[in-house]
Amino acid sequence: MPDGAGGGYRALLGELAGLVRLARTALGGATTALTGAEGDGEGIPGAEKALAELRARIEEDTAGTLGGRAEVVVGVHVGCEVEALGQLVQRLLEAAWARQGREPFDDRLLVPLRGIADAALDLVGRAAAALESGAPEAVADVLTELHEVAQRQRLLYELLLRGEETDPVDTADLVLLSCCYRRCADHAGAIARHAELFARAAV
């Protein structure tokens, strides 16, 4: 890659990492609304604002002219994953709005849900850092932590299957939410999986 092109490609990686962080901001706001005390809805406006900005920036990037093959590969790969993250955040926001009139989840079930959400948030943030740095250890950390999200989801399911007193609507919501967060974690893993390869293309 020619000497000016490398700098441009590194800048592209930084821009894409910024999109991933914006998705994390939106995800964090939705999470606050879903897992905060007494259905705390203050995270919804911030999440909606971040999600709207994310969608606008994705459209701008799609409309823009990509450069060489390296830019196309990393741009399309990360763009697809970030777009999927945005769709999941939208589902979480819809769930948050739907639960505004309901009682908060029981603490026995809210704790593992928060654990899944926090782990997914952490992974999305780490994926952005891995994309920028391309460090093998950063990529390995993301992929290793994916197992932790799966374990937390299993714990929640075990509690739901044992708890006959859990409201059926709450049960359905908890399963839906845990699946959304699990998929967010998977998309973070997909972003990070090839980060080392993308970093080498910038050299």
CSV table of C-alpha atoms in Angstrom, one decimal:
chain,number,residue,atom,x,y,z
A,1,MET,CA,0.0,0.0,0.0
A,2,PRO,CA,1.5,3.4,-1.0
A,3,ASP,CA,2.7,5.8,1.7
A,4,GLY,CA,-0.3,8.1,1.9
A,5,ALA,CA,-2.7,5.3,1.5
A,6,GLY,CA,-1.6,3.6,4.7
A,7,GLY,CA,-2.5,6.7,6.7
A,8,GLY,CA,-5.9,7.0,5.0
A,9,TYR,CA,-6.6,3.4,5.8
A,10,ARG,CA,-5.6,3.8,9.4
A,11,ALA,CA,-8.0,6.8,9.6
A,12,LEU,CA,-10.7,4.6,8.2
A,13,LEU,CA,-10.1,2.0,10.9
A,14,GLY,CA,-10.4,4.9,13.5
A,15,GLU,CA,-13.7,6.0,11.9
A,16,LEU,CA,-15.1,2.5,12.0
A,17,ALA,CA,-14.1,2.1,15.6
A,18,GLY,CA,-15.9,5.3,16.3
A,19,LEU,CA,-19.1,3.8,14.8
A,20,VAL,CA,-18.7,0.7,17.1
A,21,ARG,CA,-18.3,3.0,20.1
A,22,LEU,CA,-21.4,4.9,19.0
A,23,ALA,CA,-23.3,1.6,18.9
A,24,ARG,CA,-22.0,0.9,22.4
A,25,THR,CA,-23.3,4.3,23.6
A,26,ALA,CA,-26.8,3.5,22.2
A,27,LEU,CA,-26.6,0.0,23.7
A,28,GLY,CA,-25.7,1.5,27.1
A,29,GLY,CA,-28.7,3.9,27.1
A,30,ALA,CA,-31.1,1.1,26.3
A,31,THR,CA,-29.5,-1.0,29.0
A,32,THR,CA,-30.0,1.7,31.6
A,33,ALA,CA,-33.7,1.9,30.6
A,34,LEU,CA,-34.1,-1.8,30.9
A,35,THR,CA,-32.1,-2.6,34.0
A,36,GLY,CA,-32.2,0.6,36.0
A,37,ALA,CA,-34.2,1.1,39.2
A,38,GLU,CA,-38.0,1.0,38.7
A,39,GLY,CA,-37.8,0.9,34.9
A,40,ASP,CA,-35.6,4.0,34.8
A,41,GLY,CA,-36.4,5.5,31.4
A,42,GLU,CA,-33.8,8.3,31.4
A,43,GLY,CA,-31.5,6.2,29.2
A,44,ILE,CA,-34.0,6.1,26.3
A,45,PRO,CA,-33.5,9.6,24.9
A,46,GLY,CA,-29.7,9.2,24.9
A,47,ALA,CA,-29.9,5.8,23.3
A,48,GLU,CA,-32.3,7.1,20.6
A,49,LYS,CA,-30.1,10.0,19.8
A,50,ALA,CA,-27.0,7.8,19.5
A,51,LEU,CA,-28.9,5.3,17.4
A,52,ALA,CA,-30.1,8.1,15.0
A,53,GLU,CA,-26.5,9.4,14.7
A,54,LEU,CA,-25.3,5.9,14.1
A,55,ARG,CA,-27.8,5.3,11.3
A,56,ALA,CA,-27.0,8.7,9.7
A,57,ARG,CA,-23.3,7.9,9.7
A,58,ILE,CA,-23.8,4.4,8.3
A,59,GLU,CA,-25.8,6.0,5.4
A,60,GLU,CA,-23.1,8.6,4.9
A,61,ASP,CA,-20.4,5.9,4.7
A,62,THR,CA,-22.5,3.8,2.4
A,63,ALA,CA,-23.0,6.8,0.0
A,64,GLY,CA,-19.3,7.7,0.1
A,65,THR,CA,-16.8,6.3,-2.3
A,66,LEU,CA,-14.6,3.5,-0.9
A,67,GLY,CA,-11.0,3.3,-1.9
A,68,GLY,CA,-9.1,0.1,-2.7
A,69,ARG,CA,-9.8,-3.4,-1.9
A,70,ALA,CA,-8.7,-3.2,1.8
A,71,GLU,CA,-11.1,-0.3,2.4
A,72,VAL,CA,-13.9,-2.2,0.8
A,73,VAL,CA,-13.2,-5.4,2.8
A,74,VAL,CA,-13.0,-3.7,6.2
A,75,GLY,CA,-15.7,-1.1,5.5
A,76,VAL,CA,-18.3,-3.7,4.4
A,77,HIS,CA,-17.4,-6.2,7.2
A,78,VAL,CA,-17.6,-3.7,10.0
A,79,GLY,CA,-20.5,-1.8,8.5
A,80,CYS,CA,-22.6,-5.0,8.4
A,81,GLU,CA,-21.8,-5.8,12.0
A,82,VAL,CA,-22.5,-2.2,13.2
A,83,GLU,CA,-25.8,-2.1,11.3
A,84,ALA,CA,-26.8,-5.4,13.0
A,85,LEU,CA,-25.9,-3.9,16.4
A,86,GLY,CA,-28.1,-0.9,15.6
A,87,GLN,CA,-31.0,-3.2,14.8
A,88,LEU,CA,-30.6,-5.0,18.1
A,89,VAL,CA,-30.5,-1.7,20.0
A,90,GLN,CA,-33.7,-0.8,18.4
A,91,ARG,CA,-35.3,-4.0,19.6
A,92,LEU,CA,-34.0,-3.3,23.1
A,93,LEU,CA,-35.5,0.2,23.0
A,94,GLU,CA,-38.8,-1.2,21.9
A,95,ALA,CA,-38.7,-3.6,24.8
A,96,ALA,CA,-37.8,-0.7,27.2
A,97,TRP,CA,-40.8,1.3,26.0
A,98,ALA,CA,-43.1,-1.7,26.3
A,99,ARG,CA,-42.0,-2.3,29.9
A,100,GLN,CA,-42.6,1.3,31.1
A,101,GLY,CA,-45.9,0.4,32.7
A,102,ARG,CA,-44.7,-2.9,34.2
A,103,GLU,CA,-43.1,-3.7,37.5
A,104,PRO,CA,-39.3,-4.0,37.4
A,105,PHE,CA,-37.9,-7.5,37.1
A,106,ASP,CA,-37.3,-9.4,40.3
A,107,ASP,CA,-33.8,-8.9,41.6
A,108,ARG,CA,-33.1,-12.6,41.5
A,109,LEU,CA,-33.5,-12.4,37.7
A,110,LEU,CA,-32.4,-8.8,37.2
A,111,VAL,CA,-28.9,-9.5,38.5
A,112,PRO,CA,-28.0,-12.1,35.8
A,113,LEU,CA,-29.6,-10.0,33.1
A,114,ARG,CA,-27.4,-7.1,34.1
A,115,GLY,CA,-24.5,-9.4,34.0
A,116,ILE,CA,-25.2,-10.4,30.4
A,117,ALA,CA,-25.8,-6.8,29.5
A,118,ASP,CA,-22.6,-5.5,31.1
A,119,ALA,CA,-20.6,-8.3,29.5
A,120,ALA,CA,-22.0,-7.4,26.0
A,121,LEU,CA,-21.3,-3.7,26.5
A,122,ASP,CA,-17.8,-4.5,27.6
A,123,LEU,CA,-17.2,-6.7,24.5
A,124,VAL,CA,-18.5,-4.0,22.1
A,125,GLY,CA,-16.1,-1.5,23.6
A,126,ARG,CA,-13.2,-3.9,23.5
A,127,ALA,CA,-14.1,-4.7,19.8
A,128,ALA,CA,-13.7,-1.0,18.9
A,129,ALA,CA,-10.3,-0.9,20.7
A,130,ALA,CA,-9.2,-4.2,18.9
A,131,LEU,CA,-10.2,-2.8,15.6
A,132,GLU,CA,-8.1,0.3,16.1
A,133,SER,CA,-5.0,-1.4,17.6
A,134,GLY,CA,-5.1,-4.7,15.7
A,135,ALA,CA,-3.2,-6.2,18.7
A,136,PRO,CA,-3.5,-10.0,18.8
A,137,GLU,CA,-4.0,-10.0,22.6
A,138,ALA,CA,-6.9,-7.5,22.2
A,139,VAL,CA,-8.6,-9.8,19.7
A,140,ALA,CA,-8.0,-12.8,21.9
A,141,ASP,CA,-9.5,-11.1,24.9
A,142,VAL,CA,-12.8,-10.4,23.0
A,143,LEU,CA,-13.1,-13.9,21.7
A,144,THR,CA,-12.3,-15.4,25.1
A,145,GLU,CA,-15.0,-13.3,26.8
A,146,LEU,CA,-17.7,-14.5,24.4
A,147,HIS,CA,-17.9,-17.7,26.5
A,148,GLU,CA,-18.6,-15.6,29.6
A,149,VAL,CA,-21.8,-14.1,28.0
A,150,ALA,CA,-23.0,-17.6,27.1
A,151,GLN,CA,-22.4,-18.8,30.6
A,152,ARG,CA,-24.4,-15.9,32.1
A,153,GLN,CA,-27.2,-16.6,29.7
A,154,ARG,CA,-27.3,-20.2,30.8
A,155,LEU,CA,-27.5,-19.1,34.4
A,156,LEU,CA,-30.5,-16.9,33.7
A,157,TYR,CA,-32.2,-19.7,31.9
A,158,GLU,CA,-31.6,-22.1,34.8
A,159,LEU,CA,-33.3,-19.6,37.1
A,160,LEU,CA,-36.2,-19.1,34.8
A,161,LEU,CA,-36.7,-22.9,34.4
A,162,ARG,CA,-36.7,-23.4,38.2
A,163,GLY,CA,-38.9,-20.4,39.0
A,164,GLU,CA,-42.5,-21.4,38.6
A,165,GLU,CA,-43.7,-18.1,40.1
A,166,THR,CA,-42.1,-15.9,37.4
A,167,ASP,CA,-44.6,-14.0,35.4
A,168,PRO,CA,-44.9,-15.5,31.8
A,169,VAL,CA,-44.5,-12.0,30.3
A,170,ASP,CA,-41.4,-11.3,32.3
A,171,THR,CA,-40.1,-14.7,31.4
A,172,ALA,CA,-40.6,-14.0,27.7
A,173,ASP,CA,-39.0,-10.5,28.0
A,174,LEU,CA,-36.0,-11.9,29.8
A,175,VAL,CA,-35.3,-14.5,27.2
A,176,LEU,CA,-35.7,-12.0,24.4
A,177,LEU,CA,-33.4,-9.5,26.1
A,178,SER,CA,-30.8,-12.1,26.9
A,179,CYS,CA,-30.8,-13.2,23.3
A,180,CYS,CA,-30.4,-9.7,22.0
A,181,TYR,CA,-27.4,-9.1,24.3
A,182,ARG,CA,-25.9,-12.5,23.3
A,183,ARG,CA,-26.2,-11.5,19.7
A,184,CYS,CA,-24.6,-8.1,20.4
A,185,ALA,CA,-21.7,-9.9,22.0
A,186,ASP,CA,-21.5,-12.2,18.9
A,187,HIS,CA,-21.3,-9.1,16.6
A,188,ALA,CA,-18.6,-7.7,18.8
A,189,GLY,CA,-16.7,-10.9,18.3
A,190,ALA,CA,-17.2,-10.7,14.6
A,191,ILE,CA,-15.8,-7.2,14.5
A,192,ALA,CA,-12.7,-8.1,16.4
A,193,ARG,CA,-12.1,-11.5,14.8
A,194,HIS,CA,-10.3,-10.1,11.8
A,195,ALA,CA,-8.9,-6.9,13.4
A,196,GLU,CA,-5.3,-8.2,13.3
A,197,LEU,CA,-5.6,-8.9,9.6
A,198,PHE,CA,-7.1,-5.5,9.0
A,199,ALA,CA,-4.3,-3.8,10.9
A,200,ARG,CA,-1.7,-5.6,8.8
A,201,ALA,CA,-3.3,-4.2,5.7
A,202,ALA,CA,-2.6,-0.7,7.0
A,203,VAL,CA,1.2,-1.3,7.0
